[in-house]
Coordinates of C-alpha atoms in Angstrom, one line a residue:
M23 CA -5.9 55.4 19.7
P24 CA -5.6 53.3 22.9
A25 CA -4.5 49.7 22.6
D26 CA -6.9 46.8 22.7
L27 CA -4.5 44.7 24.8
A28 CA -1.5 45.4 26.9
L29 CA 0.7 42.9 28.7
F30 CA 3.2 43.9 31.5
G31 CA 6.0 41.7 32.7
T32 CA 8.7 39.7 30.9
V33 CA 8.4 39.9 27.1
L34 CA 10.6 37.5 25.2
T35 CA 10.6 39.1 21.7
V36 CA 13.0 37.0 19.6
D37 CA 14.1 40.3 18.2
D38 CA 17.9 40.7 18.2
A39 CA 17.5 44.5 18.5
M40 CA 15.7 44.0 21.9
P41 CA 15.5 40.4 23.1
T42 CA 13.7 41.3 26.3
A43 CA 11.1 44.0 27.0
E44 CA 8.9 45.0 29.9
A45 CA 5.6 45.4 28.2
L46 CA 3.7 45.0 24.9
A47 CA 0.7 46.8 23.4
V48 CA -1.7 45.5 20.7
A49 CA -4.2 47.3 18.5
D50 CA -6.2 45.9 15.6
G51 CA -4.4 42.6 15.9
R52 CA -0.9 44.0 15.5
V53 CA 1.9 44.9 17.9
V54 CA 1.9 48.7 18.2
A55 CA 4.4 49.1 21.0
V56 CA 7.1 46.9 22.7
G57 CA 9.5 48.3 25.2
D58 CA 9.6 49.6 28.8
R59 CA 6.5 49.9 31.0
A60 CA 6.2 53.7 30.5
Q61 CA 6.2 53.4 26.7
V62 CA 3.4 50.9 26.7
Q63 CA 1.4 52.5 29.6
A64 CA 0.9 55.4 27.2
W65 CA -1.2 53.1 25.0
V66 CA -3.5 52.1 27.8
G67 CA -7.0 53.5 27.7
P68 CA -10.2 52.8 29.6
E69 CA -11.2 49.9 27.3
T70 CA -7.7 48.3 27.1
V71 CA -7.5 44.8 28.5
V72 CA -4.5 44.8 30.8
V73 CA -2.6 41.6 31.6
D74 CA -0.1 41.4 34.5
L75 CA 2.2 38.5 33.6
G76 CA 3.5 38.1 37.2
D77 CA 6.1 35.4 37.2
G78 CA 5.1 34.4 33.7
C79 CA 6.4 35.4 30.3
V80 CA 4.9 36.3 26.9
M81 CA 6.7 35.3 23.7
P82 CA 5.8 34.9 20.0
G83 CA 3.2 32.2 19.3
L84 CA 4.9 28.9 18.7
I85 CA 5.1 27.6 15.1
E86 CA 4.9 24.0 13.9
A87 CA 6.9 24.1 10.6
H88 CA 6.2 20.5 9.8
G89 CA 2.7 19.4 10.8
H90 CA -0.3 17.5 9.6
P91 CA -3.3 19.3 11.2
L92 CA -5.8 18.3 8.5
M93 CA -4.9 14.6 9.0
E94 CA -4.5 14.8 12.8
A95 CA -8.0 16.3 12.9
M96 CA -9.3 12.9 11.7
V97 CA -6.8 10.7 13.5
L98 CA -7.6 12.1 16.9
A99 CA -11.3 12.2 16.3
D100 CA -13.5 9.5 17.8
R101 CA -13.7 7.4 14.6
I102 CA -10.0 6.3 14.7
V103 CA -8.7 4.8 17.9
D104 CA -5.5 6.4 19.2
V105 CA -3.1 3.6 20.2
R106 CA 0.1 5.6 19.9
P107 CA 2.8 4.9 22.5
V108 CA 2.0 8.2 24.2
T109 CA -1.5 6.9 24.8
M110 CA -1.0 3.2 25.2
G111 CA 2.4 2.1 26.5
S112 CA 2.0 -1.7 26.4
A113 CA 1.3 -4.2 23.7
D114 CA -1.5 -5.7 25.8
E115 CA -3.3 -2.3 25.8
V116 CA -3.1 -2.1 22.1
L117 CA -4.4 -5.6 21.5
A118 CA -7.3 -5.0 23.8
A119 CA -8.1 -1.8 22.0
I120 CA -8.2 -3.6 18.7
R121 CA -10.5 -6.4 19.9
H122 CA -12.8 -3.8 21.5
E123 CA -13.0 -1.7 18.4
V124 CA -13.7 -4.7 16.1
D125 CA -16.5 -5.8 18.4
A126 CA -18.0 -2.3 18.7
R127 CA -17.8 -1.4 15.0
G128 CA -18.8 -4.5 13.2
A129 CA -19.4 -4.0 9.5
A130 CA -18.7 -0.3 9.8
G131 CA -15.0 -1.1 10.2
A132 CA -12.3 -0.7 12.9
Y133 CA -9.6 1.9 12.4
L134 CA -6.7 2.4 14.7
N135 CA -3.5 4.6 14.6
G136 CA -0.2 4.4 16.4
W137 CA 1.1 0.8 16.1
D138 CA 4.8 0.9 17.2
P139 CA 6.6 -2.4 18.0
L140 CA 9.8 -0.5 18.9
L141 CA 8.1 1.2 21.9
Q142 CA 5.2 -1.2 22.5
V143 CA 7.4 -4.2 23.0
G144 CA 5.7 -7.6 22.4
L145 CA 3.3 -6.7 19.6
P146 CA 2.8 -9.7 17.3
E147 CA 3.8 -9.6 13.7
P148 CA 0.8 -8.2 11.9
T149 CA 0.6 -10.9 9.2
L150 CA -2.5 -11.2 7.0
A151 CA -3.4 -14.4 8.9
W152 CA -3.2 -12.6 12.2
L153 CA -5.3 -9.6 10.9
D154 CA -7.9 -12.0 9.6
E155 CA -8.0 -13.8 12.9
M156 CA -8.5 -10.6 14.8
A157 CA -11.3 -9.4 12.5
P158 CA -12.7 -12.2 10.4
E159 CA -15.9 -10.3 9.4
T160 CA -15.0 -6.6 10.1
P161 CA -12.8 -4.3 8.0
L162 CA -9.7 -3.7 10.1
V163 CA -7.0 -1.1 9.3
I164 CA -4.1 -0.4 11.7
V165 CA -1.8 2.5 10.8
H166 CA 1.8 2.5 12.0
N167 CA 2.8 5.3 14.4
S168 CA 5.1 6.7 11.7
G169 CA 2.2 7.1 9.3
H170 CA 4.4 5.5 6.6
K171 CA 2.9 2.0 6.9
A172 CA -0.5 0.4 7.5
F173 CA -1.9 -3.1 7.9
F174 CA -5.3 -4.3 6.6
N175 CA -7.3 -7.5 6.7
S176 CA -8.9 -9.4 3.8
V177 CA -12.3 -7.9 4.5
T178 CA -10.9 -4.4 4.0
A179 CA -9.3 -5.5 0.7
R180 CA -12.6 -7.0 -0.5
T181 CA -14.5 -3.9 0.6
L182 CA -12.1 -1.6 -1.4
G183 CA -12.0 -3.9 -4.4
M184 CA -8.3 -4.5 -4.0
T185 CA -6.8 -7.6 -5.6
R186 CA -3.4 -9.0 -6.6
D187 CA -3.8 -6.9 -9.8
T188 CA -4.1 -3.6 -7.9
P189 CA -1.2 -1.5 -9.0
D190 CA 1.2 0.2 -6.6
P191 CA 0.8 3.9 -6.4
K192 CA 3.8 6.0 -7.4
G193 CA 6.3 6.2 -4.6
A194 CA 4.3 3.7 -2.5
K195 CA 3.5 -0.1 -2.5
Y196 CA 1.3 -2.8 -1.3
G197 CA 3.1 -5.8 0.3
R198 CA 2.8 -9.1 -1.5
D199 CA 3.6 -12.7 -0.7
A200 CA 5.7 -15.1 -2.7
G201 CA 2.8 -15.9 -5.0
G202 CA 2.0 -12.2 -5.7
E203 CA -1.1 -12.0 -3.5
L204 CA -1.7 -9.0 -1.2
D205 CA -0.2 -9.6 2.2
G206 CA -2.1 -7.0 4.2
S207 CA 0.5 -4.3 4.4
A208 CA 0.9 -0.9 2.7
E209 CA 3.8 1.5 2.6
E210 CA 3.8 5.3 2.1
T211 CA 1.1 7.9 1.6
G212 CA -0.3 6.8 -1.8
A213 CA -1.1 3.3 -0.4
V214 CA -1.9 4.2 3.2
F215 CA -4.3 7.1 2.8
P216 CA -7.0 5.2 0.7
L217 CA -7.2 2.6 3.5
I218 CA -8.5 5.0 6.0
A219 CA -11.0 6.8 3.7
G220 CA -13.8 4.8 5.3
A221 CA -13.1 6.5 8.6
V222 CA -13.6 10.0 7.3
D223 CA -16.9 11.7 8.3
R224 CA -17.1 14.5 5.7
D225 CA -20.1 16.1 7.4
G226 CA -18.4 16.1 10.8
Y227 CA -15.0 17.2 9.5
P228 CA -15.3 20.9 10.1
D229 CA -15.9 20.3 13.8
M230 CA -12.9 18.0 13.8
L231 CA -10.7 20.7 12.4
I232 CA -11.9 23.3 14.8
A233 CA -11.1 20.8 17.6
E234 CA -7.7 20.3 16.2
C235 CA -7.1 24.1 16.2
A236 CA -8.0 24.1 19.9
R237 CA -5.5 21.4 20.6
L238 CA -2.8 23.4 18.8
N239 CA -3.7 26.5 20.8
R240 CA -3.4 24.6 24.1
A241 CA 0.2 23.8 23.1
G242 CA 0.9 27.5 22.5
L243 CA 0.8 27.1 18.7
T244 CA -0.5 29.9 16.5
T245 CA 0.8 28.7 13.1
C246 CA 1.1 25.2 11.7
S247 CA 2.1 23.9 8.3
E248 CA 0.2 21.1 6.6
M249 CA 2.8 19.0 4.9
A250 CA 0.6 16.6 3.0
F251 CA -2.1 18.9 1.7
D252 CA -4.7 17.5 -0.6
P253 CA -6.5 20.2 -2.7
M254 CA -9.8 18.6 -1.9
F255 CA -9.6 20.4 1.5
R256 CA -9.5 23.9 -0.1
P257 CA -13.3 24.4 0.0
V258 CA -13.4 23.3 3.7
L259 CA -10.6 25.8 4.6
G260 CA -12.4 28.5 2.7
A261 CA -15.7 27.8 4.6
L262 CA -13.9 27.7 7.9
H263 CA -11.5 30.6 7.3
D264 CA -13.0 33.0 9.8
R265 CA -13.3 30.3 12.5
L266 CA -9.7 29.1 12.3
T267 CA -7.6 29.9 15.4
V268 CA -4.3 28.8 13.8
R269 CA -2.7 30.1 10.7
L270 CA -2.1 27.4 8.1
R271 CA 0.7 27.2 5.6
T272 CA 0.1 24.3 3.2
Y273 CA 2.4 22.2 1.1
E274 CA 0.5 20.3 -1.6
M275 CA 1.5 16.7 -2.2
S276 CA 3.2 16.1 -5.5
T277 CA 1.0 14.0 -7.7
P278 CA 1.7 11.6 -10.7
A279 CA 0.4 14.4 -12.9
M280 CA 3.1 16.7 -11.4
S281 CA 0.9 19.8 -11.6
T282 CA -1.3 22.0 -9.4
T283 CA -4.2 24.3 -10.1
E284 CA -3.1 26.7 -7.4
V285 CA -1.3 29.9 -8.2
L286 CA 1.7 31.3 -6.4
D287 CA -0.1 34.4 -5.2
N288 CA -2.8 32.8 -3.3
G289 CA -4.6 33.0 0.1
D290 CA -3.9 35.4 2.8
D291 CA -2.1 35.6 6.2
V292 CA -4.5 33.0 7.7
V293 CA -4.4 30.3 5.0
R294 CA -1.9 30.2 2.2
Q295 CA -0.2 27.5 0.1
V296 CA 3.5 28.1 0.1
G297 CA 5.0 24.9 -1.4
I298 CA 5.0 21.4 -2.7
K299 CA 5.8 18.3 -0.7
I300 CA 7.9 15.5 -2.0
W301 CA 9.6 12.4 -0.6
V302 CA 12.9 10.5 -0.9
D303 CA 12.4 7.8 1.7
G304 CA 10.2 6.8 4.6
S305 CA 10.6 6.1 8.3
P306 CA 13.5 4.6 10.3
W307 CA 10.9 2.8 12.4
I308 CA 9.8 0.6 9.5
G309 CA 13.2 0.2 7.7
N310 CA 12.6 2.2 4.6
V311 CA 15.1 5.0 4.9
D312 CA 18.0 5.4 2.4
L313 CA 21.2 5.0 4.4
T314 CA 24.9 4.4 3.7
F315 CA 25.2 2.4 7.0
P316 CA 23.3 -0.8 8.0
Y317 CA 20.7 -1.6 10.6
L318 CA 21.9 -3.7 13.4
D319 CA 20.9 -7.4 14.0
T320 CA 18.8 -7.0 17.1
A321 CA 15.5 -7.9 18.6
A322 CA 14.3 -4.4 17.7
T323 CA 15.2 -4.7 14.0
K324 CA 13.6 -8.1 13.9
S325 CA 10.4 -6.7 15.4
I326 CA 10.0 -4.3 12.5
G327 CA 10.9 -6.8 9.9
V328 CA 14.3 -5.4 8.8
T329 CA 16.8 -7.8 7.3
P330 CA 20.1 -7.6 9.3
G331 CA 22.6 -5.6 7.4
S332 CA 20.0 -3.7 5.4
C333 CA 20.8 -0.1 4.6
G334 CA 17.1 0.6 3.9
H335 CA 16.0 2.0 0.6
A336 CA 14.5 5.0 -1.2
N337 CA 10.9 5.2 -2.3
Y338 CA 11.7 7.3 -5.4
T339 CA 14.5 7.1 -7.8
R340 CA 16.8 10.0 -8.6
E341 CA 15.2 10.2 -12.1
Q342 CA 11.7 10.4 -10.6
L343 CA 12.8 13.1 -8.1
T344 CA 14.5 15.1 -10.9
E345 CA 11.2 14.9 -12.9
I346 CA 9.1 16.1 -10.0
V347 CA 11.3 18.9 -8.9
G348 CA 11.8 19.9 -12.5
A349 CA 8.0 20.2 -12.9
Y350 CA 7.3 22.4 -9.9
L351 CA 10.4 24.5 -9.1
P352 CA 10.4 26.4 -12.4
L353 CA 6.9 27.6 -11.5
G354 CA 8.3 29.3 -8.4
W355 CA 7.2 26.9 -5.8
Q356 CA 9.2 26.2 -2.6
M357 CA 9.9 22.4 -2.4
A358 CA 9.9 20.5 0.9
C359 CA 11.4 17.0 0.7
H360 CA 11.0 14.3 3.4
V361 CA 14.4 12.6 3.7
Q362 CA 15.9 10.7 6.7
G363 CA 18.8 8.7 5.3
D364 CA 22.2 10.2 4.5
N365 CA 22.3 8.4 1.1
G366 CA 18.9 10.0 0.3
V367 CA 20.2 13.4 1.3
D368 CA 22.9 13.1 -1.3
T369 CA 20.3 12.3 -3.9
I370 CA 18.0 15.2 -3.2
L371 CA 20.8 17.7 -2.9
D372 CA 22.0 16.6 -6.3
V373 CA 18.5 17.0 -7.6
Y374 CA 18.1 20.4 -6.0
E375 CA 21.5 21.6 -7.3
Q376 CA 20.7 20.5 -10.9
A377 CA 17.3 22.2 -10.8
L378 CA 18.7 25.5 -9.4
Q379 CA 21.4 25.5 -12.1
A380 CA 18.7 25.2 -14.7
H381 CA 16.3 27.6 -13.0
P382 CA 18.2 30.0 -10.7
R383 CA 16.2 31.8 -8.1
D384 CA 17.2 34.0 -5.2
D385 CA 15.9 33.1 -1.7
H386 CA 14.3 29.9 -2.7
R387 CA 14.4 28.4 0.8
L388 CA 14.2 24.8 -0.5
R389 CA 13.7 22.5 2.4
L390 CA 14.8 19.1 3.8
E391 CA 12.4 17.5 6.3
H392 CA 13.5 15.5 9.4
V393 CA 17.1 14.7 8.2
G394 CA 17.9 12.2 11.0
A395 CA 21.1 10.8 9.5
I396 CA 22.3 13.9 7.6
T397 CA 26.1 14.5 7.9
D398 CA 28.1 17.6 8.6
A399 CA 29.4 17.8 5.0
Q400 CA 25.8 17.5 3.7
L401 CA 24.6 20.2 6.1
Q402 CA 27.4 22.5 4.9
R403 CA 26.6 21.7 1.2
A404 CA 22.9 22.4 1.9
H405 CA 23.6 25.7 3.5
D406 CA 25.9 26.8 0.7
M407 CA 23.0 26.1 -1.7
G408 CA 20.5 28.1 0.3
V409 CA 18.7 24.9 1.5
T410 CA 17.2 24.8 5.0
C411 CA 16.3 21.9 7.3
S412 CA 13.3 21.3 9.5
I413 CA 14.6 18.9 12.2
F414 CA 12.5 16.3 14.1
V415 CA 14.6 16.5 17.3
D416 CA 11.8 15.1 19.5
Q417 CA 12.8 11.6 18.1
I418 CA 15.6 11.7 20.7
H419 CA 13.1 12.0 23.5
Y420 CA 11.0 9.0 22.4
W421 CA 13.3 6.7 20.4
G422 CA 16.8 7.8 21.5
D423 CA 17.6 4.6 23.3
V424 CA 16.1 2.5 20.5
L425 CA 18.3 4.3 18.0
A426 CA 21.4 3.6 20.0
D427 CA 20.7 0.0 21.3
G428 CA 18.3 -1.4 18.8
L429 CA 18.7 0.2 15.3
F430 CA 22.0 1.8 14.5
G431 CA 24.4 1.9 17.5
E432 CA 25.6 4.6 19.8
E433 CA 27.8 6.5 17.2
H434 CA 24.9 7.0 14.7
A435 CA 22.4 7.7 17.5
A436 CA 24.7 10.5 18.9
R437 CA 24.5 12.2 15.5
W438 CA 20.8 11.7 14.9
M439 CA 19.0 14.9 14.3
P440 CA 22.2 17.0 14.4
V441 CA 20.8 20.4 15.2
G442 CA 24.2 21.7 16.6
S443 CA 26.0 20.9 13.3
A444 CA 23.2 22.5 11.3
L445 CA 23.5 25.8 13.2
A446 CA 27.3 25.6 13.0
T447 CA 27.1 26.1 9.2
G448 CA 25.0 29.3 9.7
M449 CA 21.8 27.6 8.6
R450 CA 18.5 28.7 9.9
V451 CA 16.5 25.7 11.0
S452 CA 13.1 24.8 12.5
L453 CA 12.1 22.2 15.1
H454 CA 9.0 20.1 14.6
N455 CA 6.9 17.3 16.0
D456 CA 5.4 15.8 12.7
P457 CA 2.1 15.3 14.6
P458 CA 0.4 13.0 15.1
V459 CA 3.7 11.0 15.1
T460 CA 4.6 12.7 18.3
P461 CA 2.2 15.1 20.2
E462 CA 2.3 18.8 19.6
E463 CA 4.9 19.7 22.2
P464 CA 7.0 22.6 21.0
L465 CA 8.2 23.4 24.5
R466 CA 9.6 19.8 24.7
N467 CA 11.3 20.4 21.4
I468 CA 13.2 23.3 22.9
S469 CA 14.1 21.3 25.9
V470 CA 15.3 18.3 23.9
A471 CA 17.3 20.4 21.5
A472 CA 19.1 21.9 24.5
T473 CA 19.6 18.7 26.4
R474 CA 19.4 15.7 24.0
V475 CA 18.3 13.4 26.8
A476 CA 17.0 10.0 25.8
P477 CA 14.3 8.2 27.8
S478 CA 16.9 6.3 29.9
G479 CA 18.5 9.6 30.9
R480 CA 21.6 9.3 28.8
V481 CA 22.7 12.2 26.6
L482 CA 23.0 11.4 23.0
G483 CA 25.6 13.6 21.2
P484 CA 26.2 16.4 23.8
E485 CA 28.1 18.3 21.1
Q486 CA 24.8 18.5 19.1
R487 CA 23.1 20.5 22.0
I488 CA 22.2 24.1 21.2
T489 CA 21.3 27.0 23.5
V490 CA 17.8 27.6 24.7
E491 CA 17.7 30.9 22.8
Q492 CA 18.7 29.1 19.6
A493 CA 16.0 26.5 20.1
I494 CA 13.4 29.2 20.8
R495 CA 14.3 30.9 17.6
A496 CA 14.0 27.6 15.7
Q497 CA 10.5 27.2 17.1
T498 CA 9.4 30.8 16.3
L499 CA 11.1 33.2 14.0
D500 CA 13.2 30.8 11.9
A501 CA 10.2 28.5 11.6
A502 CA 8.2 31.5 10.3
W503 CA 11.1 32.2 7.9
Q504 CA 10.9 28.7 6.4
L505 CA 7.2 29.3 5.8
F506 CA 7.9 32.6 4.1
S507 CA 5.9 34.3 6.8
D508 CA 8.6 36.0 8.9
D509 CA 7.5 39.4 7.7
V510 CA 4.3 39.1 9.7
I511 CA 4.9 36.5 12.5
G512 CA 7.7 34.8 14.5
S513 CA 8.8 37.7 16.7
L514 CA 7.3 40.5 18.7
E515 CA 8.0 43.6 16.7
V516 CA 5.9 46.6 15.9
G517 CA 3.8 45.9 12.8
K518 CA 3.7 42.1 13.1
Y519 CA 0.6 40.2 14.2
A520 CA 0.1 39.9 17.9
D521 CA 0.3 36.1 17.9
L522 CA 1.3 35.4 21.5
V523 CA 1.8 32.6 24.0
V524 CA 1.8 33.3 27.7
L525 CA 3.9 30.8 29.7
S526 CA 4.2 30.2 33.4
A527 CA 7.9 31.2 33.4
D528 CA 10.5 32.5 31.1
P529 CA 12.0 29.4 29.4
R530 CA 15.4 31.1 29.4
A531 CA 15.3 31.3 33.2
V532 CA 14.6 27.7 34.1
P533 CA 16.8 24.6 33.7
P534 CA 16.5 23.4 30.1
E535 CA 15.2 20.0 31.2
S536 CA 12.2 21.8 32.8
I537 CA 11.1 23.8 29.8
A538 CA 8.8 20.9 28.6
D539 CA 6.9 21.2 31.9
L540 CA 6.1 24.9 31.6
E541 CA 2.4 25.6 31.5
V542 CA 0.8 27.4 28.6
L543 CA -1.5 29.9 30.4
A544 CA -2.9 31.7 27.3
T545 CA -2.6 31.8 23.5
Y546 CA -3.6 34.8 21.3
L547 CA -4.0 35.0 17.6
A548 CA -3.8 38.6 16.2
G549 CA -4.4 39.8 19.7
R550 CA -7.6 37.7 20.3
R551 CA -7.3 35.2 23.1
V552 CA -8.0 31.7 21.6
Y553 CA -7.0 29.7 24.7
S554 CA -6.9 30.3 28.4
K555 CA -5.9 27.7 31.0
S556 CA -8.2 29.4 33.5
E557 CA -11.3 28.9 31.4

């Protein structure tokens, strides 16, 4: 039978047996031929769509191994104002946006996301008094760019029925003043998410999620994990299944009940739950990461309210983590643990090791997420245990100078997100953007992993640079492997889905610093074009 689609030109396969080919053929959503032009030409029939890549390149669809598309669909919709540093670079812009939204929304409430005093220098301290002054009669909620903290005014508290007696959720907390009253701050998912519930338009959400899929496709992404999955979204995903243009791999958030109604054998190659998400600590940008070394005493640390000399802290105790992992891992679930600080890494590796000794399992692919301050010894220990890391290398691009000059010093900044050390152990890793913390920009991830260039142009930790080929693998095949999906996606091999991205040039053939600027010309899911720059 003739192919439905054939592409001729440079084919970057991410297949060690044939890294580069001249052509690719697709039928019924799968790759049926990859090789030289003559091989693929034999598949071309009168109805075959033929694409001449010219100076461009086709490669496997890019994969976001640590994403939040279900949340980003809401955050980037019209109801929540995007004040992230990538959108608003100055404090004045942010403050103007807050005032405008308060005036425009009135009693309906003003919701904004992206507050970042480290990058938007000059933002005021968001005290309760300041929040109440900004919005004396309107509910106001401002979410920190990390997603790990939010600020809310007194009207919001009254609207939600929150008082000094409101208990802290497990692994999260509400800030309180010396007298025990709420101070208008909230840390971590359990406390932050309820604050933005008023911004969720349930009837409009399906269209928001379809728009989110389109954003991902424009970045060349064909698969994305959801790392804070709430089971309430299952009916929505079921109803939208055939309209999704991105494969979703979900990680259900651990709950106080430490149970899930989902079974291991669930879903299909479009939507499937593959794991459970847990946390050790929070974000370096708000001071709650569990470190063995201290924050500096600088204007930057003062701007985020960190006490000089603080080593941060964990959000869960070792005993709590042991209980959580002990509840889910014996059921066969993959665990993915958010951890940034090196002290926190020791804790979760101990917990993983204990759980695996009690419940041995081959090929468990237990995950560590972000791992900013992880050490070489910890990476080796993790690899020896079969644990894999998903690394937020794009932090170097946005916060590299702040890490070095404002938070931890040059030595620790040079080792931040140590991808080179991870690969040196033999570990398979992925690169991610943790959107909406940073935009979906997988091509920039590849560039940053290969260059480690901070905003000022300085190179942080040149010994942690990896090759472009290694970075591509971490954004495709090894990301698919982390998601237990490498049997069907991640490389261009016969039998796998034809999830493809067409780029304006081969990323292996341009300077590494230029990869982020390559254009995504088209994106295909199972051989169906879901994005075209020309349309």
